[in-house]
Coordinates of C-alpha atoms in Angstrom, one line a residue:
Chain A
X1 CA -177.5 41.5 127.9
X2 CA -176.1 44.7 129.1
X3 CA -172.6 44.3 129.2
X4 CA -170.5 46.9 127.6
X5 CA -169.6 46.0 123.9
X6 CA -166.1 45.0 123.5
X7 CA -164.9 46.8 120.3
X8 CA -161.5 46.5 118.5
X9 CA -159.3 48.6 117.1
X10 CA -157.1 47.2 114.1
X11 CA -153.8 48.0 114.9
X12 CA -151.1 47.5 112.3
X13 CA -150.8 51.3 111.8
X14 CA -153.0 54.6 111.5
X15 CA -155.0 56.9 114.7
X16 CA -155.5 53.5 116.7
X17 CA -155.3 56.1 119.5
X18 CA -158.0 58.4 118.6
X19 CA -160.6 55.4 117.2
X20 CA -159.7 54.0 121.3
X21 CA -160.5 57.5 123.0
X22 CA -163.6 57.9 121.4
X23 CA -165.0 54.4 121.5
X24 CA -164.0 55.0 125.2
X25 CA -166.2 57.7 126.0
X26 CA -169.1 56.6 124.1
X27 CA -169.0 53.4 127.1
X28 CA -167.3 50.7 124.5
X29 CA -164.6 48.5 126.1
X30 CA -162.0 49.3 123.5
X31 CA -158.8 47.2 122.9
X32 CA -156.2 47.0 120.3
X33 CA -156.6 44.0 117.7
X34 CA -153.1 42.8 115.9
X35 CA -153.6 39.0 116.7
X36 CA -155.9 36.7 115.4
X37 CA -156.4 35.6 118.9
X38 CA -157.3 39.0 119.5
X39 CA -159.7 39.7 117.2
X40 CA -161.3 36.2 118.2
X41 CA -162.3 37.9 121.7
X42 CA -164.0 41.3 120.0
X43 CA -167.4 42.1 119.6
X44 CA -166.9 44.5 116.4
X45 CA -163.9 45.8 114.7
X46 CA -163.0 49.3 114.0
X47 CA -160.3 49.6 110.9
X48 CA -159.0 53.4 111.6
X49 CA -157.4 55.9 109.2
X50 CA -153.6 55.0 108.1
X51 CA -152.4 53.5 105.2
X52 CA -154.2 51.4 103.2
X53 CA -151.3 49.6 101.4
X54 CA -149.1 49.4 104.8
X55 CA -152.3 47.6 106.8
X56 CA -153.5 45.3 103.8
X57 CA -149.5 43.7 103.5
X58 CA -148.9 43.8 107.7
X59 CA -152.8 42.2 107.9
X60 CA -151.7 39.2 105.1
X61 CA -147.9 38.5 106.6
X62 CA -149.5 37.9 109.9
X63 CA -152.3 35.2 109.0
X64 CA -154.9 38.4 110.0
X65 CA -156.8 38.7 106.4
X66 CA -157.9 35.4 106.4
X67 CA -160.0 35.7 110.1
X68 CA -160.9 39.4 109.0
X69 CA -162.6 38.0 106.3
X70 CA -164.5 35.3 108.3
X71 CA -165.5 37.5 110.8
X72 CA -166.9 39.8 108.1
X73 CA -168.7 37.1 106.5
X74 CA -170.3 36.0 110.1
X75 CA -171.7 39.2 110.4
X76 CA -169.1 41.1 112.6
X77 CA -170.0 44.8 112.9
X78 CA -167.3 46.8 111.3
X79 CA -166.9 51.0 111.2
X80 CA -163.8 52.0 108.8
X81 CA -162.5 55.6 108.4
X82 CA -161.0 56.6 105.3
X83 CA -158.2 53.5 104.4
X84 CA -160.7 51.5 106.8
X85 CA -163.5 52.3 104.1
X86 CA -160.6 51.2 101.7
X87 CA -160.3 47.5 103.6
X88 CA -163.9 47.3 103.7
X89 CA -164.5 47.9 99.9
X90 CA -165.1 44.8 97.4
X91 CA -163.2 46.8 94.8
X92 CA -160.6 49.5 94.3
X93 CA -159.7 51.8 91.7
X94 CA -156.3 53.6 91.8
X95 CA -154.4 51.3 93.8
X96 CA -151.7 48.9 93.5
X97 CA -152.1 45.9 91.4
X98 CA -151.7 43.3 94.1
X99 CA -153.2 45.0 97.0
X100 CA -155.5 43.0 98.7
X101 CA -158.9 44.1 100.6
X102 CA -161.3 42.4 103.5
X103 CA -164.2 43.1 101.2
X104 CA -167.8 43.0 102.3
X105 CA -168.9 46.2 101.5
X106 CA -170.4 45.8 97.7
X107 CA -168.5 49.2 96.5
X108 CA -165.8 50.3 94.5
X109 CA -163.9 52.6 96.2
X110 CA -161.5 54.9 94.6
X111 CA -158.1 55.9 96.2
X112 CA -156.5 58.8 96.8
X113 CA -160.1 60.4 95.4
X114 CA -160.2 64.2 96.0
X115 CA -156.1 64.2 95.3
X116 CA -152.9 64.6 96.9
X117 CA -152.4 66.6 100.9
X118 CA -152.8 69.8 99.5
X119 CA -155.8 68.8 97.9
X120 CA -157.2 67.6 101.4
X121 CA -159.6 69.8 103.2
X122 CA -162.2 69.9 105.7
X123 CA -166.2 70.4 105.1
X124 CA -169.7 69.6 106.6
X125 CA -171.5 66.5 105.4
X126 CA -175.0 65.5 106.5
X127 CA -175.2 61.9 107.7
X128 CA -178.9 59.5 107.7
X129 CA -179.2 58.1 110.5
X130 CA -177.0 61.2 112.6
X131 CA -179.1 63.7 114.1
X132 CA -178.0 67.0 115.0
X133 CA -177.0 68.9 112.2
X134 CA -174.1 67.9 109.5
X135 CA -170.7 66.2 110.7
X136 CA -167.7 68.3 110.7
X137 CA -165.6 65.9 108.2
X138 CA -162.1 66.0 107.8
X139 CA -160.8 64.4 104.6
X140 CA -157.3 63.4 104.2
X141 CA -155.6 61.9 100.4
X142 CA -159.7 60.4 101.1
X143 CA -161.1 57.9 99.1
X144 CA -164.8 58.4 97.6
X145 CA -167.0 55.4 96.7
X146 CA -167.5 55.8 93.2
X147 CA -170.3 52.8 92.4
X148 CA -171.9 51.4 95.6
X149 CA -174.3 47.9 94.7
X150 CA -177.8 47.9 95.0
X151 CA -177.7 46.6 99.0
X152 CA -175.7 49.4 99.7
X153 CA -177.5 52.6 101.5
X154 CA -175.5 55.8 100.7
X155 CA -175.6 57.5 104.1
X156 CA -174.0 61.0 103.2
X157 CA -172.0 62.8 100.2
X158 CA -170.0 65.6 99.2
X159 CA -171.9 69.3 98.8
X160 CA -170.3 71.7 96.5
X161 CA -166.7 72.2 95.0
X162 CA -165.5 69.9 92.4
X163 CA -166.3 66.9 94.3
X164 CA -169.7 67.8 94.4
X165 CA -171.6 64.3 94.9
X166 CA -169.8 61.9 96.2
X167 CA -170.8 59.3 98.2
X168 CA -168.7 59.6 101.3
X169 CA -170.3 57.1 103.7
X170 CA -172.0 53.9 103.6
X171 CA -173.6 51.3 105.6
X172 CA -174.3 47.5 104.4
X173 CA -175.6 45.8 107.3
X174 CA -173.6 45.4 110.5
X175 CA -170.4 47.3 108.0
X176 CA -169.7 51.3 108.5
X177 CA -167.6 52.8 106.3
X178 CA -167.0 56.7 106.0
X179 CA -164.1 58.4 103.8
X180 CA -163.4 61.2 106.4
X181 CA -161.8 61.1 110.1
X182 CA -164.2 61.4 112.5
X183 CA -161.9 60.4 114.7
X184 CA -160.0 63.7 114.5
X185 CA -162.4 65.8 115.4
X186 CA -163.9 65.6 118.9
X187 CA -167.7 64.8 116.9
X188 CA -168.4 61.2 118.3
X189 CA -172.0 61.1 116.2
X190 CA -170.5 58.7 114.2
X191 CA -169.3 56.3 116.1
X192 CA -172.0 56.7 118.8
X193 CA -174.1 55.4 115.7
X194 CA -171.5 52.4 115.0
X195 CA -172.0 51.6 118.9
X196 CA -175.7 51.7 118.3
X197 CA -175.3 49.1 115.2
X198 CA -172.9 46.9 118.0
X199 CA -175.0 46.8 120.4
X200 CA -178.1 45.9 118.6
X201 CA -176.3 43.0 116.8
X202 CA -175.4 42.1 120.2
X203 CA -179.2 42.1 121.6
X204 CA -179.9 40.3 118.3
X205 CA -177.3 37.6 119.3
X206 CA -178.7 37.2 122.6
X207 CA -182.3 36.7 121.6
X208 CA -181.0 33.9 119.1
X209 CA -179.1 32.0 121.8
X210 CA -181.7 32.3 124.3
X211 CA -184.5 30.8 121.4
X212 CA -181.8 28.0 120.7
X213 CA -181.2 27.6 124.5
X214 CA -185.2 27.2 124.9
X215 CA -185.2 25.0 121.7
X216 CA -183.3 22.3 123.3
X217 CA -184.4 22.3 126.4
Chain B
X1 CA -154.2 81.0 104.4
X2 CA -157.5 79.8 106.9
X3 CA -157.0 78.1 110.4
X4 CA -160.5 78.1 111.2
X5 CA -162.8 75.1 110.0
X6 CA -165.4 75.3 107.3
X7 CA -168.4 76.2 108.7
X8 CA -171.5 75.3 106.6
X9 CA -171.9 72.8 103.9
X10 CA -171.3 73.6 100.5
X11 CA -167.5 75.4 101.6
X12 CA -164.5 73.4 102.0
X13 CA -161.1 74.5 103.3
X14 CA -157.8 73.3 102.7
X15 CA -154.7 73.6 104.6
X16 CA -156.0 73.6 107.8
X17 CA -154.0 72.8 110.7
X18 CA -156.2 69.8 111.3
X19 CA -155.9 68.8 107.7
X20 CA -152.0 69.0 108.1
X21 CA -151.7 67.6 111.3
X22 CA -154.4 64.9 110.9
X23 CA -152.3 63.5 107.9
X24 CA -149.5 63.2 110.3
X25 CA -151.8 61.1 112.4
X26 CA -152.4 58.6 109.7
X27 CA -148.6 57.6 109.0
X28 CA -148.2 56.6 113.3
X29 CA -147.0 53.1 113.5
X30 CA -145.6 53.0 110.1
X31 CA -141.8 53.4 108.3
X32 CA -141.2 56.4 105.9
X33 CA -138.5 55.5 104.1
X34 CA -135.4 57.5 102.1
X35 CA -135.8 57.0 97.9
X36 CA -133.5 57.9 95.4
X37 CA -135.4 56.0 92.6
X38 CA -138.6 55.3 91.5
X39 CA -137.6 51.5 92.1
X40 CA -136.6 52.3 95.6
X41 CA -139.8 53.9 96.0
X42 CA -141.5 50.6 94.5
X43 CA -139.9 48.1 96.9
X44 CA -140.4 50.8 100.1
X45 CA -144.0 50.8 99.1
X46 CA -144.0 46.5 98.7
X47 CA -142.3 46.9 102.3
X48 CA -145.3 48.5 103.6
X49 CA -143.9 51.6 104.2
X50 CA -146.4 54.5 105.0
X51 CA -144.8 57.0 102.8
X52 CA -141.4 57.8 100.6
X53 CA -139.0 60.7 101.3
X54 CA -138.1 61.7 97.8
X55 CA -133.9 62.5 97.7
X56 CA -131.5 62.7 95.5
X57 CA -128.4 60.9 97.7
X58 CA -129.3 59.3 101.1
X59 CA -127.8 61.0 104.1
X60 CA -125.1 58.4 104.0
X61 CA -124.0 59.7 100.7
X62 CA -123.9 63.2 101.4
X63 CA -121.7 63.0 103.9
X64 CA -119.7 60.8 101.7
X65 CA -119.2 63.1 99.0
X66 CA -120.1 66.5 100.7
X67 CA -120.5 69.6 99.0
X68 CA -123.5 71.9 99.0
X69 CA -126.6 69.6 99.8
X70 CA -129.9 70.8 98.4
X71 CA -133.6 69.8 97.0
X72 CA -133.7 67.5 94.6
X73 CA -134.6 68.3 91.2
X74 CA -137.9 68.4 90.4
X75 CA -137.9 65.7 87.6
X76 CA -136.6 63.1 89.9
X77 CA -139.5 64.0 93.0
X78 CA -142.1 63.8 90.2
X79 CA -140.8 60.5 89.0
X80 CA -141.1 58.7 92.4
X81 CA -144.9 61.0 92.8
X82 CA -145.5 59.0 89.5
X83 CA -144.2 55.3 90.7
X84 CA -146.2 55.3 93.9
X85 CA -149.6 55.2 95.3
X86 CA -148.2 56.2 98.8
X87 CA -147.7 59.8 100.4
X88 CA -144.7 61.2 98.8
X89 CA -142.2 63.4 100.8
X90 CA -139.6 65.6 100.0
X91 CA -136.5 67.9 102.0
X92 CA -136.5 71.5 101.8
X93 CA -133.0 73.2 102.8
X94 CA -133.7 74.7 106.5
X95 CA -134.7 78.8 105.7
X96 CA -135.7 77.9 101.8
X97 CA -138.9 79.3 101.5
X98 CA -138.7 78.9 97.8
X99 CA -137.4 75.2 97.7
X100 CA -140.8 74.7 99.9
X101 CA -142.7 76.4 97.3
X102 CA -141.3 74.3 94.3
X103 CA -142.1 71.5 96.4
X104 CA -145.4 73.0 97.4
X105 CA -146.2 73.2 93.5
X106 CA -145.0 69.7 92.7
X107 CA -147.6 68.3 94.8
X108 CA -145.4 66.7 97.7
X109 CA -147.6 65.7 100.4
X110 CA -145.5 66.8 102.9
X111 CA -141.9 69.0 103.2
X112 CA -139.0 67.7 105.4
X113 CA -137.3 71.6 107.0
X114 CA -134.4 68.8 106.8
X115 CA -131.0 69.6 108.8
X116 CA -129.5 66.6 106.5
X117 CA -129.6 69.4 103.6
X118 CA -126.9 72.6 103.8
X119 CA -129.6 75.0 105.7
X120 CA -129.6 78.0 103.4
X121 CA -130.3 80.3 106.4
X122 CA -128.3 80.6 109.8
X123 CA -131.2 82.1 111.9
X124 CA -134.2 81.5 110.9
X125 CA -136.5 78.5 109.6
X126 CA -139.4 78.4 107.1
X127 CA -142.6 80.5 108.2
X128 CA -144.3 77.1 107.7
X129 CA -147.9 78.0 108.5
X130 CA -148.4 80.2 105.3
X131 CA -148.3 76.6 103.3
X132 CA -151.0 74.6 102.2
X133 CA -148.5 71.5 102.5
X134 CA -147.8 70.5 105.8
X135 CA -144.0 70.3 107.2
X136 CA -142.1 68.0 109.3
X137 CA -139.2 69.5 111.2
X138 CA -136.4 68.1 113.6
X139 CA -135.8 68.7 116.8
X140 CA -133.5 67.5 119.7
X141 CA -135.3 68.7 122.7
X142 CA -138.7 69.9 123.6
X143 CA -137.6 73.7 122.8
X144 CA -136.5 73.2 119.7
X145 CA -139.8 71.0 119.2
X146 CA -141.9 73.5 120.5
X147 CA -140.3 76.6 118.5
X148 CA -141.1 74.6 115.2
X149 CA -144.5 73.7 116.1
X150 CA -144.9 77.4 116.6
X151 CA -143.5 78.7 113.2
X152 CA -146.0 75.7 111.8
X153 CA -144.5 72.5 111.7
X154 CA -147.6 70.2 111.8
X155 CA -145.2 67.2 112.4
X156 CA -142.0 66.4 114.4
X157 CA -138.9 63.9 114.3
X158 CA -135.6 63.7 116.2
X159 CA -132.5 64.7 114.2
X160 CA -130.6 61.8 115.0
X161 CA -127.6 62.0 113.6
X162 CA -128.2 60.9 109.8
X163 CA -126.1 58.9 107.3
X164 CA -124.5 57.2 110.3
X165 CA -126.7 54.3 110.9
X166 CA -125.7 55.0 114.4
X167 CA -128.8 55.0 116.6
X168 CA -127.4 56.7 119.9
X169 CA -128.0 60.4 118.6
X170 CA -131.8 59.4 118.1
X171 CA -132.4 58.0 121.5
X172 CA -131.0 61.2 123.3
X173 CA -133.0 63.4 121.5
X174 CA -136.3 61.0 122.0
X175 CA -135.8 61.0 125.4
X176 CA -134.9 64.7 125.8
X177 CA -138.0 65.7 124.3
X178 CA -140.3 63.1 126.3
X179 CA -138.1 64.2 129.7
X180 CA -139.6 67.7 128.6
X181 CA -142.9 66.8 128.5
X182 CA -142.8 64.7 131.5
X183 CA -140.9 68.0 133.6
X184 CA -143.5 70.2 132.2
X185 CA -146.4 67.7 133.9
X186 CA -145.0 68.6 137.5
X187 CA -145.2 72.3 136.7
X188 CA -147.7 74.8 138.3
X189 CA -149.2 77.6 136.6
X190 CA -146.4 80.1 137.9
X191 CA -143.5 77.7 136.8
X192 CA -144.6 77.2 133.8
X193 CA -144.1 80.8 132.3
X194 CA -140.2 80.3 133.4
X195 CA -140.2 77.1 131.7
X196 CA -141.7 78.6 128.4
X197 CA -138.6 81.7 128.9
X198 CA -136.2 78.9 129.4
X199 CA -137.4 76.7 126.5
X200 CA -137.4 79.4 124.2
X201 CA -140.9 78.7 123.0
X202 CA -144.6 80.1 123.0
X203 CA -145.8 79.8 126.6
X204 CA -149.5 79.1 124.9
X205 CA -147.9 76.0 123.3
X206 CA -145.9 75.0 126.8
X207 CA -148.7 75.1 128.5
X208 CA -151.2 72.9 125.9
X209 CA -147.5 69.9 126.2
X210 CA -148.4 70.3 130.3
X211 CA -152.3 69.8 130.2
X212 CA -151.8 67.1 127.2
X213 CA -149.0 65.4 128.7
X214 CA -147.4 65.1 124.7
X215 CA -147.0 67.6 121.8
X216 CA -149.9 68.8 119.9
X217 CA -148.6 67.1 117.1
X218 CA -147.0 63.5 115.9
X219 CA -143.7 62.2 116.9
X220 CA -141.6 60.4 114.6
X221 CA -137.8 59.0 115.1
X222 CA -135.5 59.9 112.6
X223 CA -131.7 59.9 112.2
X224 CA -129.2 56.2 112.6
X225 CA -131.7 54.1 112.9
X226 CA -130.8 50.9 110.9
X227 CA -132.4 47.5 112.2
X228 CA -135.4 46.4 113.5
X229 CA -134.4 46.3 116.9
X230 CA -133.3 49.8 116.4
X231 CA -136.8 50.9 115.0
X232 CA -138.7 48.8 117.6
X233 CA -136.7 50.7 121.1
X234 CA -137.5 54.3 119.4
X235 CA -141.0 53.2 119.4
X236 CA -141.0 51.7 123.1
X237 CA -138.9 55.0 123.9
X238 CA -142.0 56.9 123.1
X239 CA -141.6 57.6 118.6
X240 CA -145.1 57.3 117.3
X241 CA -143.8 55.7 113.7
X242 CA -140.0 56.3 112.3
X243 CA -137.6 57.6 109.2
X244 CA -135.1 55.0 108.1
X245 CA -132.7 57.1 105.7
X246 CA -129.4 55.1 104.8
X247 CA -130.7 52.5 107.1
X248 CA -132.6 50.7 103.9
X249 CA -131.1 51.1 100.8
X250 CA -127.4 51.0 102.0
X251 CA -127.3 47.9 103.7
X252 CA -127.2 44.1 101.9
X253 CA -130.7 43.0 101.2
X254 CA -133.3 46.3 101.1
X255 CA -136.4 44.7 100.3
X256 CA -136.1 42.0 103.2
X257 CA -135.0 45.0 105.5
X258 CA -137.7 47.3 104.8
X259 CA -140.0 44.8 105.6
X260 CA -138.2 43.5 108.3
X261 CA -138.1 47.6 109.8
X262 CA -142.2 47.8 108.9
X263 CA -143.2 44.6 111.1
X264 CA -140.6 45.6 114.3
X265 CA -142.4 49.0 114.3
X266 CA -146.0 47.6 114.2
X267 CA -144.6 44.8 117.0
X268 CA -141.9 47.0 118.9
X269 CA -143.9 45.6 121.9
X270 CA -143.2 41.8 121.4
X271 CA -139.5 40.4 121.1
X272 CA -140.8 37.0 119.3
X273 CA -141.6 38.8 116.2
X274 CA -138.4 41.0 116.5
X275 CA -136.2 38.3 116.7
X276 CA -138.1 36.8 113.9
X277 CA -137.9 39.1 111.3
X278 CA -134.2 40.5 112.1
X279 CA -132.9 36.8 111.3
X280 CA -130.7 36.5 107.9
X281 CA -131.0 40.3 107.0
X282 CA -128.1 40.2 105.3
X283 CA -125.5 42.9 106.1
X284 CA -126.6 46.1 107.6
X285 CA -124.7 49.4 106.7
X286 CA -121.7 49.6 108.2
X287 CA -121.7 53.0 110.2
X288 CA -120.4 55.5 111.5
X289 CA -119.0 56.1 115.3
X290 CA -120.9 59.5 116.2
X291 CA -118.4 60.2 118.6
X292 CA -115.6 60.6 116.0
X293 CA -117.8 62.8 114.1
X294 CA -116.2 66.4 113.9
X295 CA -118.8 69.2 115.1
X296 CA -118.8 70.5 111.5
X297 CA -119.9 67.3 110.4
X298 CA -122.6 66.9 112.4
X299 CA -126.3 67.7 111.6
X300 CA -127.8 67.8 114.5
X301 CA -126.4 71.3 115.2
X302 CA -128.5 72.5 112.1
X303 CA -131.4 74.8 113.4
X304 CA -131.5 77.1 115.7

């Protein structure tokens, strides 16, 4: 199997176009996902930055939470930035009472963490599992995770200020979720690392067809 | 006031241009939408819409009732802050530095340099780079684009022509400012320094629209735009995510509307789902003819 993966980008709303671009140079295949149908034909999903409350309603009036979820639960790889960490998250603190996630990441995640735009800033954070020195992060009316469960690995936090801390990205399996915008900034560490986690689901895949292929033969 | 990024851990920096620009970035594809109330702001944010534009009478009505059109008062910009989890916006009189302050200290997430308000200054705009809070400016052609970009505006919309629910206004100045960027594509090196004399902007920032092919920053629709199918062409014109004004809370059924608005703009490419969601609206507003608008009525010509 060495066919390019083919990653999706949800988009109802938020930088689709910047998630695209830099799934495109790192050699992904990257298309927009809207559709069901679409998302049927993808071989991981990224949920970009946007708004959280805009994507969870537009995802439910189109019949798209419902696959989401299924493909979550069948293992899908799936990298969210910022109100993609916020679809991702089991639980949420700090938003609306009715707003729905696509869960699958065992965390609570707290909206609108570090405050409102003026609050939002930009910083270094070091990532596990990124080599090269900390990831230029810009956070925008971010989230933080404020409890992550036990099958959770914390992958990088906050240093210094007020927020001092804070878990800021997590991994859970084949899920990615990061409260900052890689995406913005021209570092594509973190989603070279996503592509890593698609293509080794995909090389997974293929070894469990081929054994079920041999199996009945 | 920092440009630069933050350059070792343990320092953050706010207001940054990628900070203000990069929230821009997260509203594309959505619907900011014009509140009076705190229960407007509750069914724009049901809608789906990406953010609320905090006023205290829609376009529609301020050209009803005229007078001298200003920021709204600070109790009635915190209420709707209080009633929503969205990004909350708010208009600054074109030239008030010190309505953009209050705003600033209110906590808005971002300041509309708004032509729709009486501009308080007949020359020059806001030195908006000086802010922590990022600014959204009009603009009906790539000059007057670029010349507020320059002065700091970290986001741009067409002026339209608001209160009219007349789109016609808001596709002239969309495809003004994309013609721009297209002309400026064809341009050599040597042109390019007449263009940026005859645009009346930065020649740095004319020739960063040439090599990107689009402005540094987001592009939003504003001004008449009051049905889906209106929402849905800005975005196939080239908008990036749009205003509705009076569009929403002046016409017959707002909560169907706004929704109706939301899902054209995420689907501008695909008539099935238009024509879906504009059926049984309910009335829209009624309009205004822009062509029997007198000059001093119009807001466009705001800004200079």
């Amino acid at each position: 199997m060495s066919r390019e993966p083919v990653v999706g980008v949800l988009a109802l709303q938020g930088d689709v176009r910047e998630h695209l671009a830099t799934l495109t140079e790192l050699g992904a295949e990257a298309v927009t996902v809207r559709r069901p149908e679409e998302l049927a034909e993808v071989d991981a999903l990224v949920v970009p930055g946007g708004e959280s409350t805009t994507m969870a309603r537009l995802a439910t009036r189109f019949g798209l939470l419902g696959p989401l979820r299924d493909a979550v639960a069948g293992g899908l790889p799936v990298y969210g930035s910022c109100a993609g960490m916020i679809m991702l998250a089991d639980r949420l603190l700090d938003a609306p009472a009715d707003q729905v996630t696509v869960g699958g990441l065992d965390v609570t995640v707290r909206r609108n963490a570090f405050g409102r735009q003026v609050d939002s800033f930009e910083s270094q954070v070091e990532i596990d599992g990124v080599a090269g020195g900390p990831v230029h992060a810009v956070f925008i009316r971010a989230p933080w995770v404020e409890q992550a469960g036990e099958g959770v690995q914390v992958l990088g936090r906050v240093v210094g200020g007020p927020a001092d801390g804070r878990i800021v990205a997590v991994r859970q399996g084949n899920l990615l979720a990061t409260s900052f915008h890689p995406e913005l900034t021209g570092d594509r560490r973190v989603h070279a690392l996503f592509v890593e986690i698609v293509r080794r689901h995909l090389a997974e895949q293929a070894g469990v067809d081929a054994g079920n292929e041999r199996g009945t033969s | 006031m920092t440009e630069h990024s933050a350059s070792a851990p343990g320092t953050s920096t706010t207001g940054t241009m990628a900070v203000k620009r990069g929230m821009a970035e997260q509203l594309k594809g959505g619907v900011i939408m014009d509140v009076v109330t705190p229960e407007q702001a509750r069914i724009a944010e049901d809608a789906g819409a990406v953010a609320v534009m905090a006023l205290e009478r829609v376009p529609a009505d301020i050209r009803a009732q005229g007078g001298i059109a200003r920021m709204s008062d600070p109790d009635m910009v915190q209420d709707i802050i209080d009633a929503v989890s969205i990004p909350v916006m708010a208009k600054a009189r074109i030239g008030h530095f010190v309505e953009a302050q209050v705003l600033q200290s209110l906590g808005v997430d971002y300041i509309d340099e708004s032509e729709v308000l009486t501009p308080a200054d007949e020359a020059h705009h806001i030195a908006k780079s000086g802010f922590t809070v990022p600014f959204v400016c009009g603009a009906t052609d790539l000059g007057e684009a670029l010349r507020r970009i320059a002065e700091g505006a970290a986001m741009i919309r067409s002026k339209g022509e608001a209160g009219t629910g007349n789109v016609v206004e808001a596709v002239r100045h969309v495809r003004a400012i994309r013609a721009g960027i297209r002309r400026l594509g064809t341009l050599d090196e040597t042109e390019l320094f007449v263009a940026a004399k005859e645009l009346r902007a930065p020649h740095a920032l004319v020739a960063e629209v040439a090599r990107l092919g689009k402005l540094p920053v987001v592009l939003f629709t504003a001004g008449g735009i009051a049905t889906p199918a209106d929402a849905a062409m800005m975005m196939q014109l080239g908008a990036e995510g749009v205003f509705v004004g009076s569009g929403i809370f002046k016409s017959g059924d707002p909560a169907q509307r706004a929704a109706a608005i939301v899902e054209a703009t995420t689907f501008s490419d695909d008539p099935d789902v238009i024509a879906k969601v504009s059926r049984g609206l309910g009335e829209p507003m009624v309009g205004i003819d822009v062509a029997t608008l007198p000059d001093s009525q119009r807001y466009a010509t705001r800004g200079w």
